[in-house]
GROMACS .gro file of C-alpha atoms in nm:
model
  468
    1UNK     CA    1   2.705   0.918  -2.921
    2UNK     CA    2   2.705   1.049  -2.562
    3UNK     CA    3   2.635   0.859  -2.241
    4UNK     CA    4   2.314   1.062  -2.208
    5UNK     CA    5   2.200   0.933  -2.548
    6UNK     CA    6   2.250   0.577  -2.425
    7UNK     CA    7   2.069   0.639  -2.096
    8UNK     CA    8   1.749   0.733  -2.280
    9UNK     CA    9   1.775   0.504  -2.582
   10UNK     CA   10   1.485   0.264  -2.631
   11UNK     CA   11   1.552  -0.108  -2.605
   12UNK     CA   12   1.433  -0.164  -2.962
   13UNK     CA   13   1.690   0.086  -3.092
   14UNK     CA   14   1.966  -0.065  -2.877
   15UNK     CA   15   1.882  -0.410  -3.014
   16UNK     CA   16   1.885  -0.282  -3.373
   17UNK     CA   17   2.217  -0.100  -3.328
   18UNK     CA   18   2.376  -0.405  -3.166
   19UNK     CA   19   2.258  -0.620  -3.454
   20UNK     CA   20   2.402  -0.384  -3.718
   21UNK     CA   21   2.723  -0.356  -3.508
   22UNK     CA   22   2.703   0.021  -3.455
   23UNK     CA   23   2.667  -0.022  -3.079
   24UNK     CA   24   2.852  -0.254  -2.845
   25UNK     CA   25   2.671  -0.445  -2.566
   26UNK     CA   26   2.966  -0.352  -2.342
   27UNK     CA   27   2.927   0.018  -2.424
   28UNK     CA   28   2.556   0.032  -2.342
   29UNK     CA   29   2.591  -0.185  -2.032
   30UNK     CA   30   2.870   0.036  -1.894
   31UNK     CA   31   2.655   0.344  -1.962
   32UNK     CA   32   2.367   0.194  -1.761
   33UNK     CA   33   2.600   0.096  -1.475
   34UNK     CA   34   2.746   0.448  -1.468
   35UNK     CA   35   2.394   0.594  -1.460
   36UNK     CA   36   2.296   0.366  -1.170
   37UNK     CA   37   2.607   0.468  -0.979
   38UNK     CA   38   2.527   0.833  -1.048
   39UNK     CA   39   2.155   0.836  -0.954
   40UNK     CA   40   2.066   0.539  -0.737
   41UNK     CA   41   2.218   0.668  -0.415
   42UNK     CA   42   1.938   0.926  -0.400
   43UNK     CA   43   1.657   0.716  -0.553
   44UNK     CA   44   1.712   0.363  -0.415
   45UNK     CA   45   1.578   0.175  -0.716
   46UNK     CA   46   1.828  -0.113  -0.693
   47UNK     CA   47   1.861  -0.336  -0.387
   48UNK     CA   48   2.109  -0.581  -0.546
   49UNK     CA   49   2.340  -0.461  -0.823
   50UNK     CA   50   2.462  -0.745  -1.045
   51UNK     CA   51   2.735  -0.552  -1.223
   52UNK     CA   52   2.986  -0.838  -1.237
   53UNK     CA   53   2.731  -1.061  -1.406
   54UNK     CA   54   2.624  -0.777  -1.636
   55UNK     CA   55   2.981  -0.700  -1.745
   56UNK     CA   56   3.067  -1.065  -1.802
   57UNK     CA   57   2.754  -1.129  -2.007
   58UNK     CA   58   2.801  -0.805  -2.204
   59UNK     CA   59   3.154  -0.915  -2.300
   60UNK     CA   60   3.018  -1.250  -2.415
   61UNK     CA   61   2.743  -1.073  -2.610
   62UNK     CA   62   2.998  -0.846  -2.776
   63UNK     CA   63   3.216  -1.141  -2.876
   64UNK     CA   64   2.913  -1.315  -3.026
   65UNK     CA   65   2.817  -0.991  -3.201
   66UNK     CA   66   3.159  -0.969  -3.365
   67UNK     CA   67   3.115  -1.327  -3.490
   68UNK     CA   68   2.775  -1.236  -3.635
   69UNK     CA   69   2.594  -1.453  -3.378
   70UNK     CA   70   2.291  -1.315  -3.198
   71UNK     CA   71   2.120  -1.493  -2.911
   72UNK     CA   72   1.779  -1.337  -2.960
   73UNK     CA   73   1.580  -1.015  -3.013
   74UNK     CA   74   1.721  -0.852  -2.695
   75UNK     CA   75   2.086  -0.936  -2.761
   76UNK     CA   76   2.295  -0.688  -2.564
   77UNK     CA   77   1.999  -0.495  -2.416
   78UNK     CA   78   2.030  -0.423  -2.040
   79UNK     CA   79   1.731  -0.480  -1.814
   80UNK     CA   80   1.635  -0.458  -1.446
   81UNK     CA   81   1.478  -0.739  -1.243
   82UNK     CA   82   1.211  -0.691  -0.979
   83UNK     CA   83   1.321  -0.850  -0.652
   84UNK     CA   84   1.036  -1.098  -0.661
   85UNK     CA   85   1.185  -1.274  -0.965
   86UNK     CA   86   1.438  -1.552  -0.918
   87UNK     CA   87   1.782  -1.529  -1.077
   88UNK     CA   88   1.981  -1.842  -1.000
   89UNK     CA   89   2.254  -1.786  -0.743
   90UNK     CA   90   2.131  -1.437  -0.649
   91UNK     CA   91   1.926  -1.315  -0.353
   92UNK     CA   92   1.548  -1.296  -0.385
   93UNK     CA   93   1.428  -1.110  -0.077
   94UNK     CA   94   1.094  -0.964  -0.196
   95UNK     CA   95   1.186  -0.673   0.030
   96UNK     CA   96   1.134  -0.878   0.345
   97UNK     CA   97   1.366  -0.924   0.644
   98UNK     CA   98   1.278  -1.295   0.687
   99UNK     CA   99   1.406  -1.349   0.330
  100UNK     CA  100   1.727  -1.145   0.359
  101UNK     CA  101   1.950  -1.450   0.306
  102UNK     CA  102   1.735  -1.638   0.053
  103UNK     CA  103   1.934  -1.738  -0.256
  104UNK     CA  104   1.742  -1.847  -0.568
  105UNK     CA  105   1.814  -2.197  -0.695
  106UNK     CA  106   1.662  -2.138  -1.038
  107UNK     CA  107   1.519  -1.876  -1.272
  108UNK     CA  108   1.165  -1.741  -1.290
  109UNK     CA  109   1.013  -1.812  -1.635
  110UNK     CA  110   1.019  -1.443  -1.732
  111UNK     CA  111   1.389  -1.424  -1.645
  112UNK     CA  112   1.466  -1.745  -1.834
  113UNK     CA  113   1.309  -1.590  -2.143
  114UNK     CA  114   1.481  -1.253  -2.107
  115UNK     CA  115   1.815  -1.428  -2.069
  116UNK     CA  116   1.748  -1.657  -2.364
  117UNK     CA  117   1.666  -1.348  -2.573
  118UNK     CA  118   2.011  -1.208  -2.495
  119UNK     CA  119   1.924  -0.939  -2.239
  120UNK     CA  120   2.187  -0.823  -1.988
  121UNK     CA  121   2.081  -0.825  -1.618
  122UNK     CA  122   2.176  -0.507  -1.430
  123UNK     CA  123   2.044  -0.612  -1.090
  124UNK     CA  124   1.743  -0.654  -0.864
  125UNK     CA  125   1.506  -0.364  -0.797
  126UNK     CA  126   1.342  -0.266  -0.470
  127UNK     CA  127   0.997  -0.386  -0.371
  128UNK     CA  128   0.796  -0.347  -0.051
  129UNK     CA  129   0.770  -0.619   0.211
  130UNK     CA  130   0.634  -0.928   0.029
  131UNK     CA  131   0.524  -0.698  -0.257
  132UNK     CA  132   0.204  -0.632  -0.065
  133UNK     CA  133   0.137  -0.261  -0.121
  134UNK     CA  134   0.105   0.001  -0.395
  135UNK     CA  135   0.410   0.184  -0.252
  136UNK     CA  136   0.779   0.093  -0.234
  137UNK     CA  137   0.952   0.095   0.103
  138UNK     CA  138   1.071  -0.176   0.342
  139UNK     CA  139   1.261  -0.225   0.664
  140UNK     CA  140   1.514  -0.430   0.468
  141UNK     CA  141   1.587  -0.192   0.181
  142UNK     CA  142   1.455   0.145   0.300
  143UNK     CA  143   1.250   0.405   0.113
  144UNK     CA  144   1.248   0.435  -0.265
  145UNK     CA  145   1.203   0.787  -0.407
  146UNK     CA  146   1.012   0.914  -0.707
  147UNK     CA  147   1.255   1.076  -0.955
  148UNK     CA  148   0.998   1.349  -1.035
  149UNK     CA  149   0.985   1.456  -0.669
  150UNK     CA  150   1.201   1.275  -0.416
  151UNK     CA  151   0.959   1.358  -0.133
  152UNK     CA  152   0.705   1.135  -0.310
  153UNK     CA  153   0.683   0.759  -0.350
  154UNK     CA  154   0.715   0.598  -0.693
  155UNK     CA  155   0.425   0.363  -0.621
  156UNK     CA  156   0.453  -0.011  -0.595
  157UNK     CA  157   0.502  -0.282  -0.565
  158UNK     CA  158   0.716  -0.264  -0.881
  159UNK     CA  159   0.843   0.077  -0.771
  160UNK     CA  160   1.215   0.008  -0.801
  161UNK     CA  161   1.167  -0.121  -1.156
  162UNK     CA  162   0.963   0.187  -1.250
  163UNK     CA  163   1.224   0.424  -1.107
  164UNK     CA  164   1.505   0.242  -1.289
  165UNK     CA  165   1.326   0.295  -1.621
  166UNK     CA  166   1.200   0.648  -1.550
  167UNK     CA  167   1.543   0.774  -1.439
  168UNK     CA  168   1.729   0.634  -1.740
  169UNK     CA  169   1.904   0.355  -1.550
  170UNK     CA  170   1.755   0.072  -1.759
  171UNK     CA  171   1.545   0.066  -2.075
  172UNK     CA  172   1.342  -0.237  -1.963
  173UNK     CA  173   1.234  -0.384  -1.629
  174UNK     CA  174   1.020  -0.671  -1.510
  175UNK     CA  175   0.719  -0.609  -1.290
  176UNK     CA  176   0.443  -0.799  -1.118
  177UNK     CA  177   0.087  -0.680  -1.066
  178UNK     CA  178  -0.151  -0.828  -0.808
  179UNK     CA  179  -0.367  -0.520  -0.748
  180UNK     CA  180  -0.205  -0.251  -0.963
  181UNK     CA  181   0.165  -0.307  -0.893
  182UNK     CA  182   0.271  -0.235  -1.253
  183UNK     CA  183   0.014   0.034  -1.342
  184UNK     CA  184   0.045   0.235  -1.019
  185UNK     CA  185   0.424   0.293  -1.043
  186UNK     CA  186   0.397   0.345  -1.420
  187UNK     CA  187   0.145   0.622  -1.351
  188UNK     CA  188   0.341   0.777  -1.063
  189UNK     CA  189   0.673   0.767  -1.257
  190UNK     CA  190   0.550   0.879  -1.600
  191UNK     CA  191   0.637   0.563  -1.795
  192UNK     CA  192   0.449   0.282  -1.971
  193UNK     CA  193   0.338  -0.028  -1.782
  194UNK     CA  194   0.131  -0.322  -1.904
  195UNK     CA  195  -0.047  -0.585  -1.697
  196UNK     CA  196  -0.122  -0.854  -1.958
  197UNK     CA  197  -0.409  -1.100  -1.948
  198UNK     CA  198  -0.367  -1.343  -1.662
  199UNK     CA  199  -0.142  -1.632  -1.764
  200UNK     CA  200   0.000  -1.458  -2.071
  201UNK     CA  201   0.344  -1.449  -1.908
  202UNK     CA  202   0.385  -1.758  -1.687
  203UNK     CA  203   0.493  -1.737  -1.326
  204UNK     CA  204   0.603  -1.983  -1.061
  205UNK     CA  205   0.398  -1.878  -0.760
  206UNK     CA  206   0.115  -2.071  -0.590
  207UNK     CA  207  -0.109  -1.774  -0.693
  208UNK     CA  208  -0.417  -1.952  -0.562
  209UNK     CA  209  -0.635  -1.643  -0.609
  210UNK     CA  210  -0.501  -1.589  -0.961
  211UNK     CA  211  -0.455  -1.215  -0.904
  212UNK     CA  212  -0.085  -1.182  -0.985
  213UNK     CA  213   0.033  -1.105  -1.339
  214UNK     CA  214   0.381  -1.050  -1.482
  215UNK     CA  215   0.442  -0.762  -1.724
  216UNK     CA  216   0.684  -0.505  -1.867
  217UNK     CA  217   0.776  -0.156  -1.750
  218UNK     CA  218   0.927   0.051  -2.032
  219UNK     CA  219   0.958   0.404  -2.167
  220UNK     CA  220   0.793   0.319  -2.501
  221UNK     CA  221   0.505   0.102  -2.613
  222UNK     CA  222   0.721  -0.059  -2.881
  223UNK     CA  223   0.963  -0.179  -2.614
  224UNK     CA  224   0.675  -0.329  -2.414
  225UNK     CA  225   0.551  -0.512  -2.726
  226UNK     CA  226   0.904  -0.643  -2.787
  227UNK     CA  227   0.928  -0.763  -2.428
  228UNK     CA  228   0.585  -0.928  -2.456
  229UNK     CA  229   0.698  -1.120  -2.765
  230UNK     CA  230   1.000  -1.246  -2.572
  231UNK     CA  231   0.824  -1.334  -2.246
  232UNK     CA  232   0.475  -1.457  -2.344
  233UNK     CA  233   0.371  -1.816  -2.399
  234UNK     CA  234   0.272  -2.126  -2.204
  235UNK     CA  235   0.482  -2.301  -1.942
  236UNK     CA  236   0.379  -2.632  -1.783
  237UNK     CA  237   0.512  -2.517  -1.446
  238UNK     CA  238   0.233  -2.259  -1.427
  239UNK     CA  239  -0.111  -2.420  -1.392
  240UNK     CA  240  -0.276  -2.103  -1.520
  241UNK     CA  241  -0.049  -2.010  -1.811
  242UNK     CA  242  -0.241  -1.957  -2.136
  243UNK     CA  243  -0.193  -2.249  -2.370
  244UNK     CA  244  -0.259  -2.059  -2.691
  245UNK     CA  245   0.042  -1.921  -2.879
  246UNK     CA  246   0.100  -1.551  -2.822
  247UNK     CA  247   0.027  -1.300  -3.100
  248UNK     CA  248   0.302  -1.116  -3.284
  249UNK     CA  249   0.251  -0.794  -3.092
  250UNK     CA  250   0.489  -0.584  -3.301
  251UNK     CA  251   0.310  -0.672  -3.627
  252UNK     CA  252  -0.023  -0.523  -3.513
  253UNK     CA  253   0.122  -0.233  -3.316
  254UNK     CA  254   0.062   0.040  -3.576
  255UNK     CA  255  -0.283  -0.065  -3.693
  256UNK     CA  256  -0.532   0.226  -3.685
  257UNK     CA  257  -0.811   0.259  -3.426
  258UNK     CA  258  -1.055   0.407  -3.679
  259UNK     CA  259  -1.411   0.292  -3.620
  260UNK     CA  260  -1.348   0.152  -3.272
  261UNK     CA  261  -1.583   0.232  -2.986
  262UNK     CA  262  -1.401   0.346  -2.675
  263UNK     CA  263  -1.568   0.404  -2.339
  264UNK     CA  264  -1.450   0.659  -2.079
  265UNK     CA  265  -1.531   0.606  -1.712
  266UNK     CA  266  -1.426   0.830  -1.426
  267UNK     CA  267  -1.573   0.604  -1.158
  268UNK     CA  268  -1.649   0.246  -1.282
  269UNK     CA  269  -1.981   0.293  -1.102
  270UNK     CA  270  -1.831   0.297  -0.752
  271UNK     CA  271  -1.530   0.534  -0.722
  272UNK     CA  272  -1.638   0.842  -0.526
  273UNK     CA  273  -1.303   1.012  -0.456
  274UNK     CA  274  -1.058   1.128  -0.720
  275UNK     CA  275  -0.808   1.412  -0.736
  276UNK     CA  276  -0.943   1.693  -0.961
  277UNK     CA  277  -0.616   1.721  -1.155
  278UNK     CA  278  -0.612   1.348  -1.217
  279UNK     CA  279  -0.971   1.354  -1.339
  280UNK     CA  280  -0.925   1.653  -1.570
  281UNK     CA  281  -0.597   1.524  -1.715
  282UNK     CA  282  -0.730   1.173  -1.781
  283UNK     CA  283  -1.058   1.294  -1.928
  284UNK     CA  284  -0.869   1.518  -2.170
  285UNK     CA  285  -0.638   1.229  -2.259
  286UNK     CA  286  -0.936   1.001  -2.324
  287UNK     CA  287  -1.082   1.251  -2.567
  288UNK     CA  288  -0.760   1.233  -2.773
  289UNK     CA  289  -0.879   0.893  -2.894
  290UNK     CA  290  -1.129   1.080  -3.112
  291UNK     CA  291  -0.826   1.225  -3.295
  292UNK     CA  292  -0.736   0.865  -3.377
  293UNK     CA  293  -1.069   0.795  -3.546
  294UNK     CA  294  -1.230   0.618  -3.251
  295UNK     CA  295  -1.572   0.704  -3.113
  296UNK     CA  296  -1.532   0.806  -2.749
  297UNK     CA  297  -1.847   0.758  -2.542
  298UNK     CA  298  -1.933   0.770  -2.170
  299UNK     CA  299  -1.899   0.419  -2.028
  300UNK     CA  300  -2.227   0.310  -1.874
  301UNK     CA  301  -2.050   0.043  -1.671
  302UNK     CA  302  -2.105  -0.042  -1.307
  303UNK     CA  303  -1.846  -0.268  -1.145
  304UNK     CA  304  -1.968  -0.194  -0.791
  305UNK     CA  305  -1.857  -0.460  -0.546
  306UNK     CA  306  -1.555  -0.569  -0.750
  307UNK     CA  307  -1.297  -0.373  -0.552
  308UNK     CA  308  -1.430  -0.494  -0.218
  309UNK     CA  309  -1.416  -0.853  -0.342
  310UNK     CA  310  -1.065  -0.797  -0.478
  311UNK     CA  311  -0.966  -0.637  -0.149
  312UNK     CA  312  -1.083  -0.936   0.058
  313UNK     CA  313  -0.909  -1.170  -0.188
  314UNK     CA  314  -0.591  -0.964  -0.145
  315UNK     CA  315  -0.618  -0.996   0.232
  316UNK     CA  316  -0.652  -1.372   0.192
  317UNK     CA  317  -0.336  -1.383  -0.020
  318UNK     CA  318  -0.148  -1.183   0.243
  319UNK     CA  319  -0.289  -1.403   0.518
  320UNK     CA  320  -0.155  -1.713   0.345
  321UNK     CA  321   0.190  -1.554   0.327
  322UNK     CA  322   0.201  -1.387   0.667
  323UNK     CA  323  -0.008  -1.591   0.909
  324UNK     CA  324   0.086  -1.933   0.776
  325UNK     CA  325   0.423  -1.906   0.602
  326UNK     CA  326   0.586  -1.629   0.804
  327UNK     CA  327   0.395  -1.661   1.129
  328UNK     CA  328   0.716  -1.687   1.332
  329UNK     CA  329   0.846  -1.357   1.191
  330UNK     CA  330   0.559  -1.114   1.250
  331UNK     CA  331   0.781  -0.870   1.440
  332UNK     CA  332   1.010  -0.843   1.136
  333UNK     CA  333   0.729  -0.759   0.890
  334UNK     CA  334   0.569  -0.429   0.794
  335UNK     CA  335   0.302  -0.369   1.065
  336UNK     CA  336   0.054  -0.256   0.799
  337UNK     CA  337   0.108  -0.585   0.613
  338UNK     CA  338   0.042  -0.779   0.934
  339UNK     CA  339  -0.277  -0.576   0.992
  340UNK     CA  340  -0.390  -0.652   0.637
  341UNK     CA  341  -0.327  -1.025   0.683
  342UNK     CA  342  -0.495  -1.041   1.022
  343UNK     CA  343  -0.809  -0.891   0.874
  344UNK     CA  344  -0.858  -1.210   0.673
  345UNK     CA  345  -0.863  -1.435   0.981
  346UNK     CA  346  -1.229  -1.355   1.046
  347UNK     CA  347  -1.323  -1.469   0.695
  348UNK     CA  348  -1.443  -1.828   0.664
  349UNK     CA  349  -1.366  -2.046   0.364
  350UNK     CA  350  -1.735  -2.033   0.273
  351UNK     CA  351  -1.730  -1.654   0.270
  352UNK     CA  352  -1.419  -1.658   0.057
  353UNK     CA  353  -1.588  -1.885  -0.199
  354UNK     CA  354  -1.907  -1.679  -0.181
  355UNK     CA  355  -1.701  -1.381  -0.293
  356UNK     CA  356  -1.614  -1.582  -0.602
  357UNK     CA  357  -1.984  -1.646  -0.661
  358UNK     CA  358  -2.065  -1.276  -0.619
  359UNK     CA  359  -1.786  -1.174  -0.858
  360UNK     CA  360  -1.934  -1.381  -1.141
  361UNK     CA  361  -2.231  -1.157  -1.232
  362UNK     CA  362  -2.010  -0.847  -1.208
  363UNK     CA  363  -1.771  -1.006  -1.454
  364UNK     CA  364  -2.061  -1.091  -1.685
  365UNK     CA  365  -2.157  -0.723  -1.687
  366UNK     CA  366  -1.802  -0.641  -1.797
  367UNK     CA  367  -1.812  -0.910  -2.069
  368UNK     CA  368  -2.147  -0.776  -2.191
  369UNK     CA  369  -2.010  -0.422  -2.197
  370UNK     CA  370  -1.712  -0.531  -2.408
  371UNK     CA  371  -1.950  -0.691  -2.658
  372UNK     CA  372  -2.054  -0.334  -2.750
  373UNK     CA  373  -1.718  -0.159  -2.698
  374UNK     CA  374  -1.357  -0.223  -2.796
  375UNK     CA  375  -1.170  -0.051  -2.512
  376UNK     CA  376  -1.228   0.103  -2.170
  377UNK     CA  377  -1.043   0.413  -2.047
  378UNK     CA  378  -1.014   0.519  -1.681
  379UNK     CA  379  -0.764   0.701  -1.463
  380UNK     CA  380  -0.484   0.462  -1.365
  381UNK     CA  381  -0.482   0.587  -1.004
  382UNK     CA  382  -0.722   0.818  -0.819
  383UNK     CA  383  -0.453   1.041  -0.668
  384UNK     CA  384  -0.118   1.203  -0.737
  385UNK     CA  385   0.199   1.027  -0.611
  386UNK     CA  386   0.176   0.969  -0.236
  387UNK     CA  387   0.414   1.149   0.002
  388UNK     CA  388   0.685   0.920   0.137
  389UNK     CA  389   0.616   0.800   0.489
  390UNK     CA  390   0.238   0.780   0.436
  391UNK     CA  391   0.012   0.486   0.347
  392UNK     CA  392  -0.259   0.716   0.217
  393UNK     CA  393  -0.272   1.069   0.076
  394UNK     CA  394  -0.327   1.346   0.330
  395UNK     CA  395  -0.697   1.392   0.245
  396UNK     CA  396  -0.791   1.024   0.294
  397UNK     CA  397  -0.919   0.888   0.627
  398UNK     CA  398  -0.648   0.713   0.827
  399UNK     CA  399  -0.647   0.333   0.816
  400UNK     CA  400  -0.412   0.070   0.954
  401UNK     CA  401  -0.349  -0.085   0.612
  402UNK     CA  402  -0.603  -0.007   0.337
  403UNK     CA  403  -0.399   0.161   0.062
  404UNK     CA  404  -0.635   0.025  -0.206
  405UNK     CA  405  -0.882   0.310  -0.149
  406UNK     CA  406  -0.659   0.543  -0.354
  407UNK     CA  407  -0.600   0.284  -0.628
  408UNK     CA  408  -0.956   0.167  -0.700
  409UNK     CA  409  -0.924   0.147  -1.079
  410UNK     CA  410  -0.666  -0.133  -1.091
  411UNK     CA  411  -0.778  -0.427  -0.874
  412UNK     CA  412  -1.103  -0.508  -1.064
  413UNK     CA  413  -0.895  -0.600  -1.368
  414UNK     CA  414  -0.673  -0.829  -1.162
  415UNK     CA  415  -0.989  -0.997  -1.037
  416UNK     CA  416  -1.123  -1.034  -1.393
  417UNK     CA  417  -0.787  -1.096  -1.570
  418UNK     CA  418  -0.822  -0.822  -1.834
  419UNK     CA  419  -0.515  -0.672  -2.000
  420UNK     CA  420  -0.468  -0.316  -1.873
  421UNK     CA  421  -0.198  -0.055  -1.929
  422UNK     CA  422  -0.104   0.282  -1.785
  423UNK     CA  423   0.010   0.543  -2.038
  424UNK     CA  424   0.145   0.885  -1.938
  425UNK     CA  425  -0.145   1.131  -1.971
  426UNK     CA  426   0.031   1.448  -1.855
  427UNK     CA  427   0.176   1.629  -1.557
  428UNK     CA  428   0.005   1.802  -1.267
  429UNK     CA  429   0.066   2.170  -1.191
  430UNK     CA  430   0.340   2.057  -0.952
  431UNK     CA  431   0.504   1.851  -1.227
  432UNK     CA  432   0.387   1.508  -1.107
  433UNK     CA  433   0.300   1.236  -1.360
  434UNK     CA  434  -0.058   1.119  -1.415
  435UNK     CA  435  -0.147   0.794  -1.594
  436UNK     CA  436  -0.444   0.696  -1.810
  437UNK     CA  437  -0.554   0.331  -1.790
  438UNK     CA  438  -0.641   0.144  -2.112
  439UNK     CA  439  -0.833  -0.180  -2.054
  440UNK     CA  440  -0.926  -0.445  -2.309
  441UNK     CA  441  -1.130  -0.766  -2.311
  442UNK     CA  442  -0.957  -1.076  -2.179
  443UNK     CA  443  -0.681  -1.198  -2.412
  444UNK     CA  444  -0.689  -0.873  -2.616
  445UNK     CA  445  -0.333  -0.783  -2.514
  446UNK     CA  446  -0.239  -0.692  -2.871
  447UNK     CA  447  -0.533  -0.449  -2.889
  448UNK     CA  448  -0.428  -0.274  -2.565
  449UNK     CA  449  -0.074  -0.238  -2.702
  450UNK     CA  450  -0.212  -0.113  -3.034
  451UNK     CA  451  -0.428   0.149  -2.858
  452UNK     CA  452  -0.136   0.250  -2.635
  453UNK     CA  453   0.088   0.298  -2.937
  454UNK     CA  454  -0.178   0.501  -3.118
  455UNK     CA  455  -0.212   0.729  -2.816
  456UNK     CA  456   0.167   0.757  -2.789
  457UNK     CA  457   0.177   0.888  -3.147
  458UNK     CA  458  -0.069   1.173  -3.083
  459UNK     CA  459   0.044   1.249  -2.726
  460UNK     CA  460   0.415   1.153  -2.706
  461UNK     CA  461   0.577   1.150  -2.366
  462UNK     CA  462   0.940   1.048  -2.424
  463UNK     CA  463   1.055   1.411  -2.413
  464UNK     CA  464   0.919   1.450  -2.059
  465UNK     CA  465   1.194   1.336  -1.824
  466UNK     CA  466   1.235   1.372  -1.449
  467UNK     CA  467   1.459   1.655  -1.330
  468UNK     CA  468   1.820   1.560  -1.264
   0.00000   0.00000   0.00000
């Protein structure tokens, strides 16, 4: 087996080979470290390598393996950690200069569960300043580059995690998604990303607007289902974690979609700007669901107003972080982040709550639509990967902060807590990845994974890798 084989091996295969003792945790960990050392200087996916910890834990995992002891379903599988997750004793900067010396005193719940399952931590991945934007760059850690075209951004805010997976540096990575931060980089980097139902994977953030979700970034749907089985479930430290036990995602993964009703929407009733290549690629991908036995129909669904509400909620979240928590450090923050946060200062608490009132009937329309349909398909993002150094694509009006105009398909499902995934739908003429979004009713995470896996079978993407 070559190092290249290990770079692109799925986590589920690594775990199986470790368990049958045909692959050493040390061997696969060293292969990932070598790959990071080879590629990351030009991509900037990792802001904090944790190679000493990885090597030590891999040796322990190998010793346990030789004794026939296995810590869990990810025993010996390397993974990457978004730099908004806490790993005790390591820096958690969230890409922000004011946090450059912050050392975590504990573990985030998702990291606790990955560690308990036997996974090997490779290091922290880059994220933008306070994870505020659908791109990945920061004054603290610099610009992260898309492995498909280094002049382009990988998306964000889980951009470093997406690059690590897409470039063969890690088979698994953690991500967070407050307005598309898993699905945007999954789309831009040509990998799989799942934002589960809100609360499915617990988190330890105030999260007062309940927009932020934890989820996996992987190269295969099976790996995402495996990671969901490891990381899902209630936690008393999270007020909003779902109390019900999580499904066995792997058991239902290969169930057929025959007889399901699937809706395709190019605009959700309000999107008026979309790249023609994105539209054509995603529409063709949506029609592939007919090959799976599903009925594909135009989605008569109007979620007008949802993105504007989500946008104002997002500004309020940023205002809480910037104006109140980091108010003494404004000069050290991304100016676009500060502009976003300042925009919320004119909003009264009554207006904020009135947005919640106005969101309710829009959500009821979505609930009613799902009573007649099983799944919703849309583009994941309205544009191709954005050129590095820009907040918006070249053909969008300039704005001091509003990146959400080019990612209108993601934030409604943060607002309404639906599970939503981005699957690779194809490449543009210039060889840039395009993602299709698969959305399910609240709590139907297993169904979204099942649909993603079915699509993966008829339109596989694993053979499509970024150029070296």
